PDB file of C-alpha atoms in Angstrom:
ATOM      1  CA  MET A   1      29.438  14.138  53.477  1.00 61.00           C
ATOM      2  CA  THR A   2      31.739  15.440  50.781  1.00 62.00           C
ATOM      3  CA  GLU A   3      32.853  19.016  51.345  1.00 61.00           C
ATOM      4  CA  THR A   4      32.801  20.643  47.918  1.00 75.00           C
ATOM      5  CA  GLU A   5      31.284  23.732  46.374  1.00 87.00           C
ATOM      6  CA  PRO A   6      27.491  23.814  46.822  1.00 96.00           C
ATOM      7  CA  ILE A   7      25.409  22.386  44.007  1.00 98.00           C
ATOM      8  CA  ILE A   8      22.256  24.077  42.678  1.00 98.00           C
ATOM      9  CA  ILE A   9      20.010  21.814  40.601  1.00 99.00           C
ATOM     10  CA  GLY A  10      17.072  23.156  38.627  1.00 98.00           C
ATOM     11  CA  THR A  11      14.413  20.710  37.483  1.00 98.00           C
ATOM     12  CA  TRP A  12      12.080  22.108  34.850  1.00 98.00           C
ATOM     13  CA  LYS A  13       9.655  19.180  35.097  1.00 97.00           C
ATOM     14  CA  MET A  14       7.045  19.231  32.282  1.00 98.00           C
ATOM     15  CA  GLN A  15       6.712  23.008  32.345  1.00 98.00           C
ATOM     16  CA  LEU A  16       8.620  24.184  29.264  1.00 98.00           C
ATOM     17  CA  GLY A  17       8.621  23.360  25.573  1.00 98.00           C
ATOM     18  CA  VAL A  18      11.774  23.218  23.470  1.00 99.00           C
ATOM     19  CA  PRO A  19      11.908  26.931  22.484  1.00 99.00           C
ATOM     20  CA  GLU A  20      11.270  28.024  26.085  1.00 99.00           C
ATOM     21  CA  SER A  21      13.925  25.634  27.382  1.00 99.00           C
ATOM     22  CA  ILE A  22      16.497  26.944  24.925  1.00 99.00           C
ATOM     23  CA  GLU A  23      15.749  30.539  25.876  1.00 99.00           C
ATOM     24  CA  LEU A  24      15.925  29.831  29.603  1.00 99.00           C
ATOM     25  CA  ALA A  25      19.217  27.969  29.229  1.00 99.00           C
ATOM     26  CA  LYS A  26      20.685  30.895  27.284  1.00 98.00           C
ATOM     27  CA  LYS A  27      19.655  33.396  29.959  1.00 98.00           C
ATOM     28  CA  ILE A  28      21.067  31.300  32.789  1.00 98.00           C
ATOM     29  CA  LYS A  29      24.314  30.698  30.917  1.00 97.00           C
ATOM     30  CA  LYS A  30      24.683  34.402  30.177  1.00 97.00           C
ATOM     31  CA  GLY A  31      23.942  35.460  33.749  1.00 96.00           C
ATOM     32  CA  ILE A  32      26.111  32.984  35.596  1.00 94.00           C
ATOM     33  CA  SER A  33      29.560  33.916  36.864  1.00 84.00           C
ATOM     34  CA  LYS A  34      32.603  31.701  36.455  1.00 78.00           C
ATOM     35  CA  LYS A  35      33.074  31.392  40.205  1.00 85.00           C
ATOM     36  CA  GLY A  36      30.355  30.008  42.425  1.00 90.00           C
ATOM     37  CA  PRO A  37      28.384  26.824  43.056  1.00 96.00           C
ATOM     38  CA  GLU A  38      28.069  23.980  40.607  1.00 97.00           C
ATOM     39  CA  VAL A  39      24.896  24.500  38.573  1.00 98.00           C
ATOM     40  CA  VAL A  40      22.809  21.766  36.946  1.00 99.00           C
ATOM     41  CA  VAL A  41      19.680  22.116  34.820  1.00 99.00           C
ATOM     42  CA  CYS A  42      17.321  19.220  34.115  1.00 99.00           C
ATOM     43  CA  PRO A  43      15.032  19.901  31.132  1.00 99.00           C
ATOM     44  CA  SER A  44      12.402  17.532  29.799  1.00 98.00           C
ATOM     45  CA  PHE A  45      13.622  14.680  27.596  1.00 98.00           C
ATOM     46  CA  VAL A  46      12.561  16.378  24.353  1.00 98.00           C
ATOM     47  CA  SER A  47      14.667  19.444  25.150  1.00 99.00           C
ATOM     48  CA  LEU A  48      17.850  17.718  26.295  1.00 99.00           C
ATOM     49  CA  THR A  49      19.814  17.792  23.059  1.00 98.00           C
ATOM     50  CA  ARG A  50      18.947  21.405  22.271  1.00 99.00           C
ATOM     51  CA  VAL A  51      19.771  22.569  25.787  1.00 99.00           C
ATOM     52  CA  ALA A  52      23.003  20.557  25.634  1.00 98.00           C
ATOM     53  CA  ASP A  53      23.979  22.584  22.554  1.00 98.00           C
ATOM     54  CA  VAL A  54      23.364  25.829  24.452  1.00 98.00           C
ATOM     55  CA  LEU A  55      25.447  24.704  27.425  1.00 98.00           C
ATOM     56  CA  LYS A  56      28.508  23.690  25.404  1.00 95.00           C
ATOM     57  CA  LYS A  57      31.730  25.426  26.450  1.00 90.00           C
ATOM     58  CA  GLY A  58      30.066  26.623  29.635  1.00 93.00           C
ATOM     59  CA  SER A  59      30.143  25.700  33.298  1.00 95.00           C
ATOM     60  CA  ILE A  60      26.538  24.486  33.635  1.00 98.00           C
ATOM     61  CA  SER A  61      25.995  20.719  33.781  1.00 98.00           C
ATOM     62  CA  LEU A  62      23.099  18.861  32.175  1.00 99.00           C
ATOM     63  CA  GLY A  63      20.815  16.448  33.970  1.00 99.00           C
ATOM     64  CA  ALA A  64      17.770  14.353  33.115  1.00 99.00           C
ATOM     65  CA  GLN A  65      14.590  13.853  35.124  1.00 99.00           C
ATOM     66  CA  ASP A  66      14.523  10.053  34.998  1.00 99.00           C
ATOM     67  CA  CYS A  67      15.899   7.004  33.212  1.00 99.00           C
ATOM     68  CA  PHE A  68      14.995   3.354  32.746  1.00 98.00           C
ATOM     69  CA  TRP A  69      16.802   0.485  34.453  1.00 98.00           C
ATOM     70  CA  GLU A  70      17.673  -1.311  31.204  1.00 97.00           C
ATOM     71  CA  GLU A  71      20.204   0.244  28.840  1.00 95.00           C
ATOM     72  CA  HIS A  72      18.373  -0.824  25.672  1.00 95.00           C
ATOM     73  CA  GLY A  73      15.586  -3.097  24.498  1.00 97.00           C
ATOM     74  CA  ALA A  74      11.883  -3.283  23.698  1.00 98.00           C
ATOM     75  CA  TYR A  75      10.684  -0.870  26.383  1.00 98.00           C
ATOM     76  CA  THR A  76       8.275   1.459  24.633  1.00 98.00           C
ATOM     77  CA  GLY A  77       8.301   4.997  25.971  1.00 96.00           C
ATOM     78  CA  GLU A  78      11.318   4.549  28.240  1.00 98.00           C
ATOM     79  CA  VAL A  79      14.625   6.414  28.004  1.00 98.00           C
ATOM     80  CA  SER A  80      17.975   4.690  28.396  1.00 98.00           C
ATOM     81  CA  ALA A  81      20.546   5.998  30.867  1.00 98.00           C
ATOM     82  CA  HIS A  82      23.175   5.143  28.267  1.00 97.00           C
ATOM     83  CA  TYR A  83      21.497   7.419  25.719  1.00 97.00           C
ATOM     84  CA  LEU A  84      21.254  10.214  28.292  1.00 98.00           C
ATOM     85  CA  LYS A  85      24.994   9.932  28.789  1.00 98.00           C
ATOM     86  CA  GLU A  86      25.453  10.114  25.015  1.00 98.00           C
ATOM     87  CA  VAL A  87      23.613  13.435  24.714  1.00 98.00           C
ATOM     88  CA  GLY A  88      25.739  15.008  27.425  1.00 98.00           C
ATOM     89  CA  CYS A  89      23.949  14.364  30.707  1.00 99.00           C
ATOM     90  CA  LYS A  90      26.087  14.179  33.827  1.00 99.00           C
ATOM     91  CA  TYR A  91      23.246  13.763  36.330  1.00 99.00           C
ATOM     92  CA  VAL A  92      19.849  12.061  36.507  1.00 99.00           C
ATOM     93  CA  ILE A  93      17.039  12.610  39.034  1.00 99.00           C
ATOM     94  CA  LEU A  94      15.605   9.349  40.363  1.00 99.00           C
ATOM     95  CA  GLY A  95      12.755   8.602  42.748  1.00 98.00           C
ATOM     96  CA  HIS A  96      11.112  12.008  42.656  1.00 97.00           C
ATOM     97  CA  SER A  97       7.937  12.083  44.745  1.00 95.00           C
ATOM     98  CA  GLU A  98       5.823  13.012  41.727  1.00 95.00           C
ATOM     99  CA  ARG A  99       6.895   9.832  39.958  1.00 97.00           C
ATOM    100  CA  ARG A 100       6.314   7.799  43.090  1.00 96.00           C
ATOM    101  CA  LYS A 101       2.808   9.274  43.353  1.00 94.00           C
ATOM    102  CA  HIS A 102       1.616   9.481  39.748  1.00 96.00           C
ATOM    103  CA  LEU A 103       3.511   6.558  38.189  1.00 97.00           C
ATOM    104  CA  GLN A 104       3.623   4.248  41.207  1.00 97.00           C
ATOM    105  CA  GLU A 105       7.401   4.006  41.188  1.00 97.00           C
ATOM    106  CA  THR A 106       8.619   1.708  43.934  1.00 97.00           C
ATOM    107  CA  ASP A 107      11.837   1.713  45.926  1.00 96.00           C
ATOM    108  CA  GLU A 108      12.815  -1.472  44.112  1.00 97.00           C
ATOM    109  CA  MET A 109      12.433   0.193  40.706  1.00 98.00           C
ATOM    110  CA  ILE A 110      14.445   3.168  41.895  1.00 99.00           C
ATOM    111  CA  ASN A 111      17.165   0.835  43.169  1.00 99.00           C
ATOM    112  CA  LYS A 112      17.541  -0.719  39.720  1.00 99.00           C
ATOM    113  CA  LYS A 113      17.687   2.711  38.101  1.00 99.00           C
ATOM    114  CA  ILE A 114      20.411   3.853  40.507  1.00 99.00           C
ATOM    115  CA  LYS A 115      22.565   0.850  39.649  1.00 99.00           C
ATOM    116  CA  THR A 116      22.118   1.425  35.926  1.00 99.00           C
ATOM    117  CA  ALA A 117      22.867   5.144  36.171  1.00 99.00           C
ATOM    118  CA  LEU A 118      26.094   4.467  38.041  1.00 99.00           C
ATOM    119  CA  ARG A 119      27.071   1.743  35.587  1.00 98.00           C
ATOM    120  CA  VAL A 120      26.864   4.083  32.587  1.00 98.00           C
ATOM    121  CA  GLY A 121      28.621   6.968  34.339  1.00 98.00           C
ATOM    122  CA  LEU A 122      25.739   9.175  35.468  1.00 99.00           C
ATOM    123  CA  THR A 123      25.501  10.627  38.962  1.00 99.00           C
ATOM    124  CA  PRO A 124      22.094   9.777  40.469  1.00 99.00           C
ATOM    125  CA  ILE A 125      20.178  12.463  42.335  1.00 99.00           C
ATOM    126  CA  VAL A 126      18.058  10.233  44.564  1.00 99.00           C
ATOM    127  CA  CYS A 127      14.946  11.785  46.112  1.00 98.00           C
ATOM    128  CA  ILE A 128      13.593  10.595  49.447  1.00 98.00           C
ATOM    129  CA  GLY A 129      10.978  12.192  51.670  1.00 96.00           C
ATOM    130  CA  GLU A 130       7.887  11.775  53.785  1.00 95.00           C
ATOM    131  CA  THR A 131       4.275  12.823  53.229  1.00 92.00           C
ATOM    132  CA  LEU A 132       2.436  15.204  55.553  1.00 91.00           C
ATOM    133  CA  GLU A 133       0.495  12.327  57.096  1.00 93.00           C
ATOM    134  CA  GLN A 134       3.699  10.398  57.779  1.00 95.00           C
ATOM    135  CA  ARG A 135       5.266  13.461  59.375  1.00 92.00           C
ATOM    136  CA  GLN A 136       2.225  14.139  61.560  1.00 93.00           C
ATOM    137  CA  ASP A 137       2.277  10.504  62.688  1.00 96.00           C
ATOM    138  CA  GLY A 138       5.916  10.860  63.738  1.00 94.00           C
ATOM    139  CA  ASP A 139       7.143   8.467  61.054  1.00 95.00           C
ATOM    140  CA  THR A 140       9.542  10.785  59.199  1.00 95.00           C
ATOM    141  CA  ASN A 141      12.760   9.111  60.304  1.00 96.00           C
ATOM    142  CA  SER A 142      11.520   5.566  59.741  1.00 97.00           C
ATOM    143  CA  VAL A 143      10.202   6.459  56.274  1.00 97.00           C
ATOM    144  CA  LEU A 144      13.537   7.947  55.250  1.00 97.00           C
ATOM    145  CA  ILE A 145      15.459   4.958  56.584  1.00 97.00           C
ATOM    146  CA  VAL A 146      13.219   2.506  54.717  1.00 97.00           C
ATOM    147  CA  GLN A 147      13.473   4.485  51.470  1.00 97.00           C
ATOM    148  CA  ALA A 148      17.248   4.845  51.698  1.00 97.00           C
ATOM    149  CA  SER A 149      17.767   1.189  52.621  1.00 98.00           C
ATOM    150  CA  ALA A 150      15.727  -0.006  49.658  1.00 98.00           C
ATOM    151  CA  ALA A 151      17.179   2.530  47.219  1.00 98.00           C
ATOM    152  CA  PHE A 152      20.784   1.632  47.995  1.00 98.00           C
ATOM    153  CA  LYS A 153      20.397  -2.111  48.502  1.00 98.00           C
ATOM    154  CA  GLY A 154      23.360  -3.768  46.821  1.00 98.00           C
ATOM    155  CA  VAL A 155      24.741  -0.452  45.566  1.00 98.00           C
ATOM    156  CA  GLU A 156      28.519  -0.175  45.670  1.00 95.00           C
ATOM    157  CA  LEU A 157      30.345   3.073  44.965  1.00 96.00           C
ATOM    158  CA  ASN A 158      33.824   3.332  43.520  1.00 94.00           C
ATOM    159  CA  VAL A 159      36.043   6.197  44.618  1.00 94.00           C
ATOM    160  CA  ASP A 160      35.359   7.992  41.321  1.00 96.00           C
ATOM    161  CA  GLN A 161      31.551   7.745  41.573  1.00 98.00           C
ATOM    162  CA  GLN A 162      29.125   9.994  43.409  1.00 98.00           C
ATOM    163  CA  ILE A 163      25.547   9.940  44.625  1.00 98.00           C
ATOM    164  CA  ILE A 164      23.460  12.952  45.565  1.00 98.00           C
ATOM    165  CA  ILE A 165      20.570  12.432  47.972  1.00 98.00           C
ATOM    166  CA  ALA A 166      17.825  15.034  47.830  1.00 98.00           C
ATOM    167  CA  TYR A 167      15.748  15.201  50.999  1.00 96.00           C
ATOM    168  CA  GLU A 168      12.410  16.201  49.545  1.00 94.00           C
ATOM    169  CA  PRO A 169       9.564  16.443  52.080  1.00 93.00           C
ATOM    170  CA  VAL A 170       6.518  15.776  49.917  1.00 91.00           C
ATOM    171  CA  TRP A 171       4.336  18.044  52.032  1.00 87.00           C
ATOM    172  CA  ALA A 172       6.561  21.067  51.379  1.00 84.00           C
ATOM    173  CA  ILE A 173       6.623  20.862  47.585  1.00 78.00           C
ATOM    174  CA  SER A 174       4.775  23.607  45.703  1.00 67.00           C
ATOM    175  CA  PRO A 175       1.828  24.187  45.514  1.00 64.00           C
ATOM    176  CA  SER A 176       1.588  22.919  49.090  1.00 62.00           C
ATOM    177  CA  PRO A 177       0.636  25.597  51.655  1.00 63.00           C
ATOM    178  CA  HIS A 178       3.197  24.151  54.085  1.00 71.00           C
ATOM    179  CA  ASP A 179       6.775  25.418  54.286  1.00 76.00           C
ATOM    180  CA  MET A 180       9.848  23.679  55.615  1.00 81.00           C
ATOM    181  CA  GLN A 181      12.050  25.901  57.750  1.00 85.00           C
ATOM    182  CA  PRO A 182      15.797  25.329  57.351  1.00 87.00           C
ATOM    183  CA  GLU A 183      16.302  24.481  61.020  1.00 87.00           C
ATOM    184  CA  GLN A 184      13.674  21.723  60.719  1.00 86.00           C
ATOM    185  CA  THR A 185      16.026  19.744  58.485  1.00 90.00           C
ATOM    186  CA  ILE A 186      18.890  19.529  60.982  1.00 90.00           C
ATOM    187  CA  GLU A 187      17.646  16.374  62.709  1.00 90.00           C
ATOM    188  CA  THR A 188      16.523  14.832  59.435  1.00 93.00           C
ATOM    189  CA  ASN A 189      19.923  15.384  57.842  1.00 93.00           C
ATOM    190  CA  GLN A 190      21.616  13.754  60.805  1.00 94.00           C
ATOM    191  CA  VAL A 191      19.310  10.731  60.597  1.00 95.00           C
ATOM    192  CA  ILE A 192      20.029  10.317  56.886  1.00 96.00           C
ATOM    193  CA  LYS A 193      23.782  10.682  57.351  1.00 95.00           C
ATOM    194  CA  GLN A 194      23.867   8.220  60.227  1.00 96.00           C
ATOM    195  CA  HIS A 195      21.912   5.655  58.230  1.00 96.00           C
ATOM    196  CA  LEU A 196      24.224   6.076  55.245  1.00 97.00           C
ATOM    197  CA  LEU A 197      27.081   5.046  57.525  1.00 97.00           C
ATOM    198  CA  ASP A 198      25.212   1.774  58.069  1.00 96.00           C
ATOM    199  CA  ILE A 199      25.081   1.225  54.298  1.00 96.00           C
ATOM    200  CA  PHE A 200      28.388   2.523  52.947  1.00 97.00           C
ATOM    201  CA  PRO A 201      31.959   2.747  54.269  1.00 96.00           C
ATOM    202  CA  GLN A 202      32.698   5.930  56.177  1.00 96.00           C
ATOM    203  CA  SER A 203      35.165   7.119  53.527  1.00 96.00           C
ATOM    204  CA  ILE A 204      32.508   6.785  50.813  1.00 96.00           C
ATOM    205  CA  VAL A 205      29.923   8.707  52.843  1.00 96.00           C
ATOM    206  CA  LYS A 206      32.466  11.441  53.499  1.00 95.00           C
ATOM    207  CA  ASN A 207      33.882  11.781  49.990  1.00 96.00           C
ATOM    208  CA  ASN A 208      31.327  10.450  47.518  1.00 97.00           C
ATOM    209  CA  ILE A 209      27.843  11.292  48.800  1.00 97.00           C
ATOM    210  CA  ARG A 210      26.219  14.697  48.977  1.00 97.00           C
ATOM    211  CA  LEU A 211      22.979  15.529  50.765  1.00 97.00           C
ATOM    212  CA  ILE A 212      20.876  18.380  49.403  1.00 97.00           C
ATOM    213  CA  TYR A 213      17.434  19.809  50.162  1.00 95.00           C
ATOM    214  CA  GLY A 214      14.487  20.077  47.793  1.00 93.00           C
ATOM    215  CA  GLY A 215      11.128  21.545  48.710  1.00 81.00           C
ATOM    216  CA  SER A 216       9.904  24.859  47.269  1.00 85.00           C
ATOM    217  CA  VAL A 217      13.346  26.456  47.528  1.00 92.00           C
ATOM    218  CA  ASP A 218      13.750  30.047  46.336  1.00 94.00           C
ATOM    219  CA  SER A 219      16.205  32.936  46.619  1.00 96.00           C
ATOM    220  CA  THR A 220      14.969  33.857  50.108  1.00 94.00           C
ATOM    221  CA  ASP A 221      15.929  30.578  51.777  1.00 93.00           C
ATOM    222  CA  ALA A 222      18.393  28.653  49.585  1.00 95.00           C
ATOM    223  CA  ALA A 223      21.456  30.032  51.359  1.00 95.00           C
ATOM    224  CA  SER A 224      19.935  29.215  54.761  1.00 94.00           C
ATOM    225  CA  PHE A 225      19.472  25.567  53.809  1.00 94.00           C
ATOM    226  CA  ILE A 226      22.978  25.270  52.395  1.00 94.00           C
ATOM    227  CA  ALA A 227      24.472  26.879  55.503  1.00 94.00           C
ATOM    228  CA  LEU A 228      23.266  23.926  57.580  1.00 92.00           C
ATOM    229  CA  GLU A 229      25.584  21.093  58.506  1.00 87.00           C
ATOM    230  CA  ASN A 230      25.373  18.117  56.116  1.00 90.00           C
ATOM    231  CA  THR A 231      23.559  20.110  53.395  1.00 94.00           C
ATOM    232  CA  SER A 232      25.556  20.569  50.198  1.00 96.00           C
ATOM    233  CA  GLY A 233      23.005  22.158  47.890  1.00 97.00           C
ATOM    234  CA  VAL A 234      19.393  22.502  46.812  1.00 97.00           C
ATOM    235  CA  LEU A 235      17.042  20.957  44.271  1.00 97.00           C
ATOM    236  CA  VAL A 236      14.931  23.769  42.827  1.00 97.00           C
ATOM    237  CA  GLY A 237      11.602  23.307  41.049  1.00 95.00           C
ATOM    238  CA  GLY A 238       9.340  26.234  40.186  1.00 94.00           C
ATOM    239  CA  ALA A 239      11.929  28.874  41.069  1.00 96.00           C
ATOM    240  CA  SER A 240      14.268  27.469  38.405  1.00 98.00           C
ATOM    241  CA  LEU A 241      11.792  28.310  35.626  1.00 98.00           C
ATOM    242  CA  LYS A 242      12.524  32.048  35.833  1.00 98.00           C
ATOM    243  CA  SER A 243      16.080  33.018  34.986  1.00 98.00           C
ATOM    244  CA  GLU A 244      16.142  36.012  37.338  1.00 98.00           C
ATOM    245  CA  GLU A 245      15.033  33.945  40.331  1.00 98.00           C
ATOM    246  CA  PHE A 246      17.316  31.002  39.550  1.00 98.00           C
ATOM    247  CA  LEU A 247      20.294  33.318  39.089  1.00 98.00           C
ATOM    248  CA  ALA A 248      19.401  35.008  42.382  1.00 97.00           C
ATOM    249  CA  ILE A 249      19.518  31.612  44.103  1.00 97.00           C
ATOM    250  CA  ILE A 250      22.925  30.924  42.582  1.00 97.00           C
ATOM    251  CA  LYS A 251      24.207  34.349  43.600  1.00 96.00           C
ATOM    252  CA  SER A 252      22.897  33.951  47.147  1.00 95.00           C
ATOM    253  CA  VAL A 253      25.185  30.980  47.784  1.00 92.00           C
ATOM    254  CA  SER A 254      28.208  32.187  45.810  1.00 84.00           C
TER     255      SER A 254
END
């Protein structure tokens, strides 16, 4: 896994309107220090351009929460990865468990989106993770291997491209009553890394792929997750909606 500064990614989901997104972006930009982890915020589609304006001449990167696998065409309601790049996005979240659950996204669809994102110059943040039932049945490792294999089928990375993999145990995402302890991810991270070596050349896994954790992360545990071997950052949901808490997460790993 690439050894760089940690990355903190905030996904605002469908929680904030445009005025709220602008205000939150301003507060985060004002409160962030020049030195520290790489910070990414992922507003809703309707807020992207306005948040991009706020983030200009700053150190915070912009990400989107999804994209379509075609760059343009008659696809009503979809958003092109090419257009996301045009408005200033550097990253795009793909395969989030909520989209898999509510919109029936398949691994094959996610695979096509990954290829398109890379083609237009976006860095995919690819979410994989097991449900509570799968974990209780002892299927965690096999689920992750199947998801990763399908997601990266036929994907080739150049030396100047990156992929971020977010291990996102579905059962630990808010408002779930279950919590994932940092030490519980050690084996999982190793399984993911080992399988990546079956998919990509060792040099690519080492230099171009980052593994992060996402699952109800907050300022009390973010640093503990990032301190683990093979974990390069966190994907933050609800805790990224409050500037004080998100800034506390950033500070905790600086």
